[in-house]
Short mmCIF file of C-alpha atoms in Angstrom, two decimals:
data_model
loop_
_atom_site.label_atom_id
_atom_site.label_comp_id
_atom_site.label_asym_id
_atom_site.label_seq_id
_atom_site.Cartn_x
_atom_site.Cartn_y
_atom_site.Cartn_z
CA MET A 1 137.08 -157.52 141.22
CA SER A 2 139.67 -154.84 140.54
CA LYS A 3 142.88 -155.05 142.54
CA ALA A 4 142.67 -151.31 143.18
CA LEU A 5 139.66 -151.82 145.42
CA LYS A 6 141.76 -153.83 147.85
CA HIS A 7 143.98 -150.85 148.67
CA ILE A 8 141.41 -148.91 150.72
CA LEU A 9 141.91 -149.06 154.49
CA ALA A 10 138.75 -148.79 156.61
CA ILE A 11 139.47 -147.01 159.91
CA TYR A 12 136.72 -148.05 162.32
CA ILE A 13 136.41 -145.65 165.25
CA ARG A 14 134.08 -146.31 168.18
CA VAL A 15 133.89 -144.50 171.48
CA SER A 16 130.95 -144.72 173.88
CA THR A 17 129.64 -141.76 175.85
CA ASP A 18 131.42 -142.96 179.01
CA GLU A 19 134.74 -143.31 177.15
CA GLN A 20 134.72 -139.90 175.42
CA ALA A 21 137.13 -138.30 177.90
CA VAL A 22 139.44 -141.30 178.34
CA GLU A 23 142.92 -140.57 177.05
CA GLY A 24 143.84 -142.72 174.05
CA LEU A 25 140.25 -143.57 173.16
CA SER A 26 139.12 -140.24 171.70
CA VAL A 27 137.89 -140.07 168.12
CA ASP A 28 140.83 -137.89 167.06
CA ASN A 29 143.35 -140.23 168.66
CA GLN A 30 141.92 -143.32 166.95
CA LEU A 31 141.75 -141.51 163.59
CA TYR A 32 145.37 -140.35 163.93
CA ARG A 33 146.60 -143.89 164.63
CA GLY A 34 144.61 -145.20 161.69
CA LYS A 35 146.18 -142.61 159.38
CA VAL A 36 149.65 -143.58 160.65
CA LEU A 37 148.96 -147.21 159.69
CA ALA A 38 147.57 -146.16 156.28
CA THR A 39 150.75 -144.16 155.58
CA LYS A 40 152.92 -147.06 156.73
CA LEU A 41 151.10 -149.49 154.44
CA GLY A 42 150.85 -146.98 151.59
CA LEU A 43 147.04 -147.21 151.48
CA ALA A 44 144.24 -144.73 150.97
CA PHE A 45 141.79 -144.69 153.88
CA ARG A 46 138.16 -144.11 154.80
CA ALA A 47 136.96 -143.44 158.37
CA TYR A 48 133.82 -145.00 159.86
CA THR A 49 133.03 -143.27 163.17
CA ASP A 50 130.43 -144.45 165.70
CA ALA A 51 130.83 -141.76 168.36
CA GLY A 52 128.69 -142.26 171.46
CA TYR A 53 127.83 -145.89 170.66
CA SER A 54 128.46 -148.73 173.11
CA GLY A 55 130.40 -151.81 172.02
CA GLU A 56 127.64 -153.95 173.53
CA LEU A 57 125.19 -152.77 170.87
CA PRO A 58 124.40 -155.21 168.03
CA ILE A 59 125.89 -154.54 164.60
CA GLU A 60 122.66 -153.18 163.13
CA LYS A 61 122.45 -150.55 165.91
CA ARG A 62 125.86 -149.06 164.99
CA PRO A 63 125.29 -147.20 161.69
CA LYS A 64 128.90 -146.72 160.58
CA PHE A 65 129.85 -150.26 161.55
CA LEU A 66 126.99 -151.52 159.39
CA GLU A 67 128.09 -149.20 156.56
CA MET A 68 131.64 -150.61 156.77
CA PHE A 69 130.24 -154.14 156.53
CA LYS A 70 128.32 -153.22 153.39
CA ASP A 71 131.42 -151.63 151.82
CA ILE A 72 133.40 -154.81 152.57
CA GLU A 73 130.67 -156.87 150.91
CA ALA A 74 130.72 -154.50 147.92
CA GLY A 75 134.51 -154.91 147.60
CA ILE A 76 135.27 -151.25 148.33
CA VAL A 77 137.57 -152.13 151.24
CA SER A 78 139.32 -155.28 152.38
CA THR A 79 141.65 -153.97 155.13
CA VAL A 80 140.30 -152.82 158.50
CA PHE A 81 141.98 -150.91 161.33
CA VAL A 82 140.61 -150.75 164.88
CA LEU A 83 142.48 -149.52 167.93
CA ASN A 84 141.80 -152.71 169.91
CA GLN A 85 139.46 -155.68 170.09
CA SER A 86 136.93 -153.93 172.33
CA ARG A 87 136.28 -151.37 169.55
CA LEU A 88 134.71 -154.18 167.50
CA ASP A 89 132.66 -155.71 170.29
CA ARG A 90 132.52 -155.45 174.05
CA GLY A 91 130.83 -158.30 175.80
CA ASP A 92 128.84 -160.39 173.30
CA LEU A 93 130.94 -163.47 172.50
CA LEU A 94 128.55 -164.76 169.82
CA GLN A 95 128.53 -161.38 168.05
CA PHE A 96 132.34 -161.19 168.08
CA LEU A 97 132.58 -164.65 166.51
CA THR A 98 130.05 -163.53 163.88
CA ILE A 99 132.21 -160.48 163.04
CA ILE A 100 135.36 -162.59 162.67
CA ALA A 101 133.48 -165.12 160.52
CA PHE A 102 132.37 -162.23 158.27
CA PHE A 103 135.97 -160.99 157.94
CA LYS A 104 137.12 -164.52 157.09
CA LYS A 105 134.44 -164.95 154.46
CA HIS A 106 135.46 -161.74 152.68
CA LYS A 107 139.21 -162.26 153.27
CA THR A 108 139.44 -158.98 155.19
CA ILE A 109 142.86 -158.05 156.61
CA LEU A 110 142.51 -156.94 160.23
CA TYR A 111 144.79 -154.66 162.27
CA PHE A 112 144.60 -153.87 165.98
CA ASP A 113 146.56 -150.59 166.13
CA THR A 114 149.73 -151.46 164.14
CA GLU A 115 149.57 -155.22 164.80
CA HIS A 116 148.30 -157.44 161.99
CA LYS A 117 145.85 -160.03 163.39
CA ASN A 118 146.00 -163.19 161.33
CA TYR A 119 142.80 -164.84 162.60
CA ASN A 120 143.50 -167.84 160.34
CA ASP A 121 146.37 -168.67 162.72
CA ILE A 122 145.07 -171.01 165.43
CA SER A 123 146.92 -169.35 168.32
CA THR A 124 145.84 -165.83 167.27
CA GLU A 125 142.24 -166.90 166.87
CA LEU A 126 142.35 -168.63 170.27
CA SER A 127 143.73 -165.54 172.03
CA MET A 128 141.06 -163.31 170.43
CA ASN A 129 138.30 -165.71 171.48
CA ILE A 130 139.68 -165.81 175.03
CA ILE A 131 139.66 -161.99 175.21
CA ALA A 132 136.07 -161.94 173.86
CA ALA A 133 135.02 -164.58 176.41
CA VAL A 134 136.67 -162.62 179.25
CA ASN A 135 134.87 -159.43 178.14
CA HIS A 136 131.59 -161.34 177.97
CA ASN A 137 132.11 -162.81 181.44
CA HIS A 138 133.10 -159.39 182.82
CA ASN A 139 129.91 -157.83 181.48
CA GLN A 140 127.80 -160.64 182.93
CA GLN A 141 129.40 -160.19 186.37
CA LEU A 142 129.03 -156.42 186.09
CA ALA A 143 125.30 -156.78 185.33
CA VAL A 144 124.84 -159.05 188.37
CA SER A 145 126.82 -156.62 190.54
CA ILE A 146 124.78 -153.62 189.38
CA LYS A 147 121.53 -155.49 189.99
CA SER A 148 122.71 -156.50 193.48
CA ASN A 149 123.74 -152.91 194.33
CA LEU A 150 120.40 -151.52 193.11
CA GLU A 151 118.58 -154.07 195.26
CA LYS A 152 120.75 -153.18 198.26
CA ARG A 153 119.91 -149.47 197.80
CA ILE A 154 116.20 -150.17 198.11
CA LEU A 155 116.64 -152.55 201.06
CA ASP A 156 118.60 -149.80 202.81
CA GLY A 157 115.63 -147.43 202.28
CA LYS A 158 117.20 -145.39 199.49
CA ALA A 159 115.39 -144.20 196.37
CA PRO A 160 115.73 -146.26 193.13
CA ALA A 161 118.68 -145.22 190.95
CA GLY A 162 118.07 -142.54 188.34
CA ARG A 163 115.61 -139.66 188.31
CA LEU A 164 112.85 -139.99 190.91
CA GLN A 165 109.52 -139.94 189.07
CA ALA A 166 107.05 -141.08 191.71
CA TYR A 167 104.79 -138.17 192.71
CA GLY A 168 104.59 -137.70 196.48
CA TYR A 169 108.19 -138.75 197.18
CA ASP A 170 111.61 -137.09 197.22
CA LYS A 171 115.27 -137.90 197.90
CA ASP A 172 117.16 -136.49 200.86
CA GLU A 173 120.85 -135.49 200.79
CA LYS A 174 121.99 -139.09 201.28
CA GLY A 175 119.67 -140.50 198.62
CA TYR A 176 117.08 -141.96 200.99
CA LEU A 177 113.44 -142.13 199.86
CA VAL A 178 111.35 -139.66 201.87
CA ILE A 179 107.77 -138.37 201.67
CA HIS A 180 107.33 -134.99 199.97
CA PRO A 181 105.16 -132.93 202.40
CA GLU A 182 103.17 -130.96 199.78
CA GLU A 183 102.85 -133.65 197.12
CA SER A 184 101.77 -136.26 199.67
CA LYS A 185 98.72 -134.09 200.53
CA VAL A 186 97.70 -134.19 196.85
CA ILE A 187 98.08 -137.98 196.83
CA THR A 188 95.87 -138.27 199.92
CA THR A 189 93.25 -136.04 198.25
CA MET A 190 93.31 -138.19 195.10
CA PHE A 191 92.69 -141.40 197.04
CA ASP A 192 89.90 -139.80 199.11
CA LEU A 193 88.16 -138.56 195.95
CA ALA A 194 88.57 -141.93 194.21
CA ASN A 195 87.13 -143.69 197.26
CA THR A 196 83.96 -141.56 197.03
CA ASP A 197 83.15 -142.71 193.49
CA ASN A 198 84.76 -139.81 191.58
CA SER A 199 86.10 -140.71 188.13
CA VAL A 200 89.78 -140.25 187.32
CA VAL A 201 88.84 -137.59 184.75
CA LYS A 202 86.96 -135.58 187.38
CA ILE A 203 89.87 -135.94 189.81
CA ALA A 204 92.31 -134.66 187.13
CA ALA A 205 90.06 -131.67 186.39
CA TYR A 206 89.83 -130.88 190.12
CA LEU A 207 93.63 -130.99 190.61
CA ASN A 208 94.17 -128.77 187.56
CA LYS A 209 91.60 -126.29 188.86
CA LEU A 210 93.55 -126.04 192.14
CA GLY A 211 96.75 -125.40 190.15
CA HIS A 212 98.55 -128.64 191.01
CA LYS A 213 101.10 -129.89 188.47
CA THR A 214 102.63 -133.32 187.91
CA LYS A 215 106.25 -134.14 188.77
CA VAL A 216 107.38 -132.80 185.38
CA GLY A 217 105.24 -129.65 185.57
CA LYS A 218 102.37 -130.73 183.31
CA ASN A 219 98.60 -130.74 183.84
CA TRP A 220 96.98 -133.86 185.22
CA THR A 221 95.10 -136.21 182.90
CA GLY A 222 92.75 -139.08 183.62
CA ARG A 223 95.40 -141.58 182.51
CA TYR A 224 98.04 -140.00 184.77
CA VAL A 225 95.67 -140.08 187.76
CA TYR A 226 94.79 -143.73 187.09
CA ASN A 227 98.46 -144.74 186.88
CA THR A 228 99.18 -142.87 190.11
CA LEU A 229 96.29 -144.48 192.00
CA THR A 230 97.46 -147.96 191.02
CA LYS A 231 101.05 -147.58 192.34
CA SER A 232 101.44 -149.92 195.31
CA MET A 233 104.25 -147.83 196.82
CA TYR A 234 101.65 -145.42 198.22
CA LYS A 235 100.59 -148.14 200.68
CA GLY A 236 104.25 -148.95 201.47
CA VAL A 237 105.07 -151.64 198.90
CA LEU A 238 107.69 -150.67 196.29
CA LEU A 239 107.90 -153.04 193.30
CA HIS A 240 111.39 -153.09 191.80
CA GLY A 241 112.96 -155.16 189.01
CA ASP A 242 112.38 -156.10 185.37
CA ASN A 243 108.80 -155.56 184.20
CA GLY A 244 109.29 -158.07 181.37
CA LYS A 245 108.05 -155.70 178.65
CA LYS A 246 111.27 -155.54 176.62
CA PRO A 247 112.10 -158.34 174.14
CA GLY A 248 114.08 -161.12 175.81
CA HIS A 249 113.29 -159.83 179.31
CA THR A 250 111.36 -161.72 181.97
CA PHE A 251 109.21 -160.37 184.77
CA SER A 252 111.22 -160.34 187.99
CA ARG A 253 109.74 -157.54 190.09
CA LYS A 254 109.90 -158.03 193.85
CA PRO A 255 108.12 -156.14 196.67
CA TYR A 256 110.24 -154.00 199.01
CA PRO A 257 109.10 -151.90 201.99
CA CYS A 258 108.98 -148.09 201.58
CA PRO A 259 107.37 -145.11 203.38
CA ALA A 260 103.56 -145.26 203.02
CA ILE A 261 101.43 -142.19 202.21
CA VAL A 262 97.94 -143.73 202.45
CA ASP A 263 96.44 -146.45 204.59
CA ALA A 264 96.59 -149.96 203.09
CA VAL A 265 92.82 -150.44 203.57
CA LEU A 266 92.06 -147.19 201.67
CA TYR A 267 94.46 -148.19 198.88
CA ASP A 268 92.85 -151.64 198.49
CA ASN A 269 89.32 -150.14 198.48
CA VAL A 270 90.31 -147.76 195.66
CA GLN A 271 91.76 -150.66 193.62
CA LEU A 272 88.46 -152.58 193.97
CA GLN A 273 86.51 -149.53 192.78
CA LEU A 274 88.85 -148.96 189.82
CA LYS A 275 88.37 -152.57 188.71
CA THR A 276 84.59 -152.08 188.51
CA ARG A 277 85.00 -149.12 186.12
CA ASN A 278 85.76 -149.34 182.40
CA THR A 279 87.83 -146.16 182.25
CA PHE A 280 91.56 -146.74 181.68
CA LYS A 281 91.37 -150.43 182.46
CA ASP A 282 93.49 -152.82 180.40
CA THR A 283 90.45 -154.33 178.71
CA ASN A 284 89.79 -155.16 175.09
CA ASN A 285 88.05 -152.46 173.11
CA THR A 286 84.49 -153.58 172.35
CA GLU A 287 83.60 -150.77 169.92
CA TYR A 288 85.43 -150.83 166.59
CA PHE A 289 84.77 -148.41 163.75
CA LEU A 290 85.63 -150.03 160.43
CA LEU A 291 87.55 -147.15 158.85
CA LYS A 292 89.10 -145.36 161.81
CA GLY A 293 92.77 -144.69 161.02
CA LEU A 294 92.36 -145.26 157.27
CA LEU A 295 90.66 -141.97 156.34
CA HIS A 296 92.63 -138.92 155.21
CA CYS A 297 91.44 -135.47 154.13
CA ASN A 298 92.39 -134.63 150.53
CA VAL A 299 92.41 -130.90 151.40
CA CYS A 300 94.65 -130.61 154.47
CA GLY A 301 96.07 -134.17 154.69
CA LYS A 302 94.88 -134.74 158.27
CA GLY A 303 93.18 -137.92 159.44
CA TYR A 304 89.54 -138.36 160.39
CA TYR A 305 88.05 -139.05 163.80
CA VAL A 306 84.66 -140.45 164.82
CA HIS A 307 82.28 -137.82 166.17
CA LYS A 308 79.72 -139.35 168.51
CA PRO A 309 76.60 -137.25 169.20
CA ARG A 310 75.29 -136.97 172.74
CA THR A 311 72.28 -139.02 171.78
CA ILE A 312 72.63 -142.81 171.93
CA GLN A 313 71.60 -143.16 168.25
CA LYS A 314 74.67 -144.76 166.66
CA HIS A 315 73.47 -144.09 163.12
CA LEU A 316 74.21 -140.37 163.70
CA CYS A 317 77.95 -140.97 164.27
CA THR A 318 80.09 -139.27 161.63
CA TYR A 319 83.66 -139.40 160.31
CA GLN A 320 85.03 -135.84 160.58
CA CYS A 321 88.31 -134.22 159.46
CA LYS A 322 90.48 -133.38 162.49
CA SER A 323 90.96 -129.82 161.19
CA GLY A 324 87.33 -129.22 162.19
CA GLN A 325 88.40 -129.40 165.83
CA THR A 326 90.19 -126.07 165.39
CA LYS A 327 88.86 -122.64 164.47
CA ALA A 328 90.66 -122.67 161.10
CA GLY A 329 89.06 -125.81 159.65
CA CYS A 330 89.90 -126.84 156.07
CA GLY A 331 86.23 -126.85 155.02
CA ASN A 332 86.11 -130.50 153.99
CA LYS A 333 82.89 -132.15 155.10
CA GLY A 334 82.26 -135.27 157.12
CA LEU A 335 80.22 -138.37 156.30
CA TYR A 336 77.91 -140.58 158.27
CA VAL A 337 79.77 -143.64 159.53
CA SER A 338 77.08 -146.00 158.23
CA SER A 339 77.12 -144.45 154.72
CA LEU A 340 80.90 -144.52 154.24
CA ASP A 341 81.26 -147.98 155.82
CA LYS A 342 78.76 -149.35 153.26
CA ILE A 343 80.58 -147.72 150.32
CA ILE A 344 83.94 -149.17 151.33
CA THR A 345 82.51 -152.58 152.26
CA ASP A 346 80.77 -152.88 148.86
CA ASN A 347 84.03 -152.06 147.07
CA VAL A 348 85.99 -154.57 149.15
CA LEU A 349 83.45 -157.26 148.31
CA ASN A 350 84.07 -156.34 144.65
CA LEU A 351 87.86 -156.44 145.11
CA VAL A 352 88.34 -159.25 142.58
CA GLY A 353 86.51 -157.24 139.93
CA ILE A 354 88.53 -154.11 140.75
CA VAL A 355 91.83 -156.01 140.41
CA GLU A 356 90.70 -157.65 137.15
CA GLU A 357 89.76 -154.22 135.82
CA ALA A 358 93.20 -152.89 136.75
CA PHE A 359 94.90 -155.78 134.93
CA SER A 360 92.67 -155.42 131.86
CA ASP A 361 93.39 -151.70 131.62
CA GLY A 362 94.20 -150.76 128.02
CA ASP A 363 97.25 -148.88 129.25
CA LEU A 364 98.69 -151.96 131.00
CA ALA A 365 100.55 -153.22 127.91
CA TYR A 366 101.99 -149.75 127.36
CA ARG A 367 102.94 -149.43 131.04
CA THR A 368 104.62 -152.84 130.97
CA LYS A 369 106.66 -151.85 127.90
CA ASP A 370 107.50 -148.54 129.57
CA MET A 371 108.65 -150.34 132.75
CA VAL A 372 111.01 -152.52 130.68
CA ARG A 373 112.41 -149.39 129.03
CA GLN A 374 112.82 -147.53 132.33
CA ALA A 375 114.45 -150.56 133.97
CA LYS A 376 117.07 -150.67 131.19
CA ILE A 377 117.71 -146.91 131.47
CA ALA A 378 118.08 -147.22 135.27
CA LYS A 379 120.50 -150.15 134.97
CA ASP A 380 122.63 -148.33 132.38
CA ARG A 381 122.69 -145.24 134.59
CA ALA A 382 123.73 -147.25 137.66
CA ASP A 383 126.51 -148.97 135.66
CA LYS A 384 127.73 -145.58 134.42
CA PHE A 385 127.92 -144.14 137.94
CA LYS A 386 129.69 -147.28 139.20
CA ALA A 387 132.28 -147.05 136.43
CA GLU A 388 132.94 -143.36 137.14
CA LYS A 389 133.19 -144.09 140.86
CA GLN A 390 135.64 -146.92 140.12
CA ARG A 391 137.85 -144.60 138.04
CA LEU A 392 137.87 -142.08 140.90
CA ILE A 393 138.86 -144.79 143.42
CA ASP A 394 141.68 -145.92 141.09
CA SER A 395 142.92 -142.32 140.90
CA ILE A 396 142.92 -142.06 144.71
CA VAL A 397 144.83 -145.33 145.09
CA LYS A 398 147.45 -144.30 142.52
CA GLY A 399 147.94 -140.99 144.32
CA TRP A 400 146.74 -138.83 141.43
CA VAL A 401 144.11 -137.11 143.59
CA ASP A 402 143.85 -136.31 147.30
CA PRO A 403 140.98 -138.24 148.98
CA GLU A 404 140.54 -135.41 151.51
CA ASP A 405 140.00 -132.82 148.77
CA THR A 406 136.51 -131.29 149.15
CA ASP A 407 135.67 -131.60 145.43
CA ILE A 408 136.75 -135.25 145.37
CA ALA A 409 134.61 -136.06 148.45
CA LYS A 410 131.65 -134.28 146.83
CA LYS A 411 132.10 -136.26 143.61
CA MET A 412 132.22 -139.52 145.54
CA GLU A 413 129.03 -138.57 147.40
CA ASP A 414 127.30 -137.65 144.10
CA TYR A 415 128.27 -141.03 142.61
CA ASN A 416 126.89 -142.88 145.64
CA ILE A 417 123.61 -140.91 145.47
CA GLY A 418 123.36 -141.54 141.73
CA ILE A 419 123.99 -145.28 142.14
CA LYS A 420 121.37 -145.53 144.89
CA GLY A 421 118.75 -143.56 142.94
CA ALA A 422 119.25 -145.57 139.75
CA THR A 423 119.26 -148.88 141.66
CA ASP A 424 116.04 -147.97 143.52
CA LEU A 425 114.33 -147.07 140.22
CA PHE A 426 115.49 -150.35 138.65
CA ASN A 427 114.16 -152.34 141.62
CA ASP A 428 110.79 -150.52 141.50
CA CYS A 429 110.43 -151.30 137.78
CA GLN A 430 111.31 -154.96 138.39
CA LYS A 431 108.72 -155.16 141.18
CA GLU A 432 105.94 -153.81 138.95
CA LEU A 433 106.92 -156.19 136.14
CA ASP A 434 106.92 -159.04 138.65
CA ILE A 435 103.39 -158.06 139.73
CA VAL A 436 102.12 -158.22 136.15
CA ASN A 437 103.62 -161.70 135.78
CA HIS A 438 101.77 -162.86 138.93
CA LYS A 439 98.29 -161.74 137.88
CA GLU A 440 96.62 -165.10 138.60
CA GLU A 441 98.21 -165.48 142.05
CA ILE A 442 97.06 -161.96 143.01
CA LEU A 443 93.50 -162.65 141.85
CA GLU A 444 93.44 -165.91 143.83
CA VAL A 445 94.64 -164.09 146.97
CA CYS A 446 91.82 -161.56 146.48
CA ARG A 447 89.20 -164.31 145.97
CA GLN A 448 90.24 -166.10 149.17
CA GLY A 449 90.35 -162.82 151.12
CA VAL A 450 86.87 -161.72 150.02
CA LYS A 451 85.53 -165.21 150.76
CA LYS A 452 86.83 -164.96 154.34
CA PHE A 453 85.53 -161.38 154.68
CA LYS A 454 81.98 -162.49 153.82
CA LYS A 455 82.06 -165.05 156.64
CA MET A 456 83.41 -162.64 159.27
CA LYS A 457 80.97 -161.80 162.07
CA GLU A 458 83.22 -160.06 164.59
CA GLN A 459 83.77 -156.34 163.91
CA LYS A 460 87.43 -156.53 164.95
CA GLU A 461 88.08 -159.25 162.35
CA LYS A 462 86.63 -156.99 159.65
CA VAL A 463 88.75 -154.05 160.86
CA ASP A 464 91.95 -156.13 160.68
CA PHE A 465 91.07 -157.42 157.20
CA LEU A 466 90.36 -153.93 155.82
CA ARG A 467 93.75 -152.75 157.08
CA SER A 468 95.40 -155.64 155.26
CA VAL A 469 93.92 -154.73 151.85
CA ILE A 470 93.54 -150.92 152.09
CA LYS A 471 96.48 -148.55 152.41
CA ASN A 472 94.38 -145.42 152.93
CA ILE A 473 91.18 -143.67 151.82
CA ARG A 474 91.24 -140.02 150.70
CA ILE A 475 88.12 -137.87 150.80
CA LEU A 476 87.26 -134.58 149.04
CA TYR A 477 83.94 -132.74 149.10
CA THR A 478 83.19 -130.52 146.07
CA LYS A 479 80.95 -127.72 147.27
CA GLU A 480 79.66 -126.67 143.84
CA GLU A 481 78.53 -130.14 142.82
CA LYS A 482 77.74 -131.30 146.38
CA VAL A 483 79.58 -134.53 145.62
CA PHE A 484 82.19 -136.52 147.53
CA ASP A 485 85.20 -137.88 145.66
CA ILE A 486 86.50 -140.94 147.52
CA TRP A 487 89.79 -142.57 146.52
CA ILE A 488 90.28 -146.09 147.90
CA ASN A 489 93.96 -147.06 147.75
CA PHE A 490 94.03 -150.86 147.81
CA LYS A 491 97.14 -152.89 148.51
CA ILE A 492 97.92 -156.58 148.22
CA ASN A 493 100.31 -157.44 151.04
CA GLN A 494 100.57 -161.17 150.39
CA LEU A 495 102.79 -160.51 147.35
CA GLU A 496 104.69 -157.31 146.63
CA LYS A 497 102.82 -154.11 147.52
CA TYR A 498 100.67 -153.33 144.51
CA LEU A 499 98.55 -150.21 144.70
CA ILE A 500 95.18 -150.06 142.96
CA ILE A 501 93.35 -146.74 143.22
CA LYS A 502 89.56 -146.90 142.96
CA LYS A 503 87.69 -143.59 142.72
CA VAL A 504 84.08 -143.44 143.95
CA ASN A 505 81.64 -140.53 143.55
CA PHE A 506 79.10 -140.20 146.34
CA LYS A 507 76.28 -137.65 146.28
CA THR A 508 74.14 -137.00 149.31
CA PRO A 509 71.94 -134.18 150.64
CA LEU A 510 73.61 -131.70 153.01
CA ILE A 511 72.48 -131.82 156.64
CA ARG A 512 73.46 -129.08 159.06
CA ASN A 513 74.41 -130.14 162.56
CA ALA A 514 74.38 -127.32 165.08
CA SER A 515 76.79 -129.15 167.39
CA MET A 516 79.58 -129.09 164.77
CA ARG A 517 81.52 -126.19 163.29
CA ASN A 518 81.26 -127.80 159.85
CA PRO A 519 78.13 -129.32 158.31
CA THR A 520 78.10 -133.11 158.41
CA ILE A 521 77.06 -135.34 155.56
#
């Protein structure tokens, strides 16, 4: 590694949203102090600014911090300035120790303001660890305190912290939870309608017809009505706490008393009725269409949906381009679900033959040779950009050019873009060459997959398998020839992604369907 690379000072600047206005912690103030240190040490500098990011966030959630780490790994910088220890991390002891271990591994010189922190010194390392532990303990106590205060608010009859979203309720001047007089009438109407066997969709349509809006001013939907009817707070029981849905969280919701809008008996009756209905329940879907989500129109690029006729005859269901739901449809035609499912299933069962055909393609040898050639060109190009970038860095370090000059910054950016582009091309070429060298493994994966597919009886299993071997399916109807061109884009996920495109021609008589804007096939 060139010695010149070690004379770049990384100025890491972090200020969270809450700290923006605090004197001494502003972005400009931290940058100024970093420049002072760079001048004192006689080093060129580069700023890495995470404005608005909390120090409690993990490394990968702070983009400039992550970028600085990558530049340290690449040898671009080996000296780091931060205003104080809390700029690096604020509360996660394990993460702080990880950061210091990374600096040690890459022999990174660390400064807090103008003070050099020699973390190889036992006493310095101990003091830094103590500060990190204190910060961690402070954050833990703060979290407990906040949780206790939020719980106390609700026990005192106040509304939960933050924006009040529950329809039918409001906050008074002192923050207490009170019943909204107009909205509560709508809630009562909803429960009365639900108790008389009206569906949530019908209830939503009725509320919209009367001109009622949700808390955020939108029209009611069946889903919104269902979620509202299942809130226990309307019978006087407010559930508050962690719902356990986020990673690492556990369910800890507790019931608290609150003002009731409907009678508890009415609320419980409505819940029993909702459980007997299929609409909007958290049940497993029992109707799976094999290709839903995989189909794309080759004319407008939109996906396809399943059109179900009013009749119960399932064989009349069709896959239709979503543009047909608007007046300005793209003109591409739809296909019967049964017909297209059979075409795709037959091709999947022949997946081994399709892959063998792709490998035995007469152009494969030429493509392989071309990949080797392109990989070499890409590597040479990346090396050229790296060398030019290195010369520019040397010039900055020696003081021949000003690093803040607009042209110099633009050149540096161009070099970085060039290096990335050439490296990506080289990696893509290497991946394709690697695929060719693993022909037998790929064929074996396909054989085992098709073997399992033949034994599958559940529709959901088949759906999941098709999504594992097919990237997408593009459809185009040629009006003159009355023929469908279907492109099946296969992928093999078990190894590197390897795309095999299989084109199928499908001719079928045209059938007009009066219920659709476009004819269906």
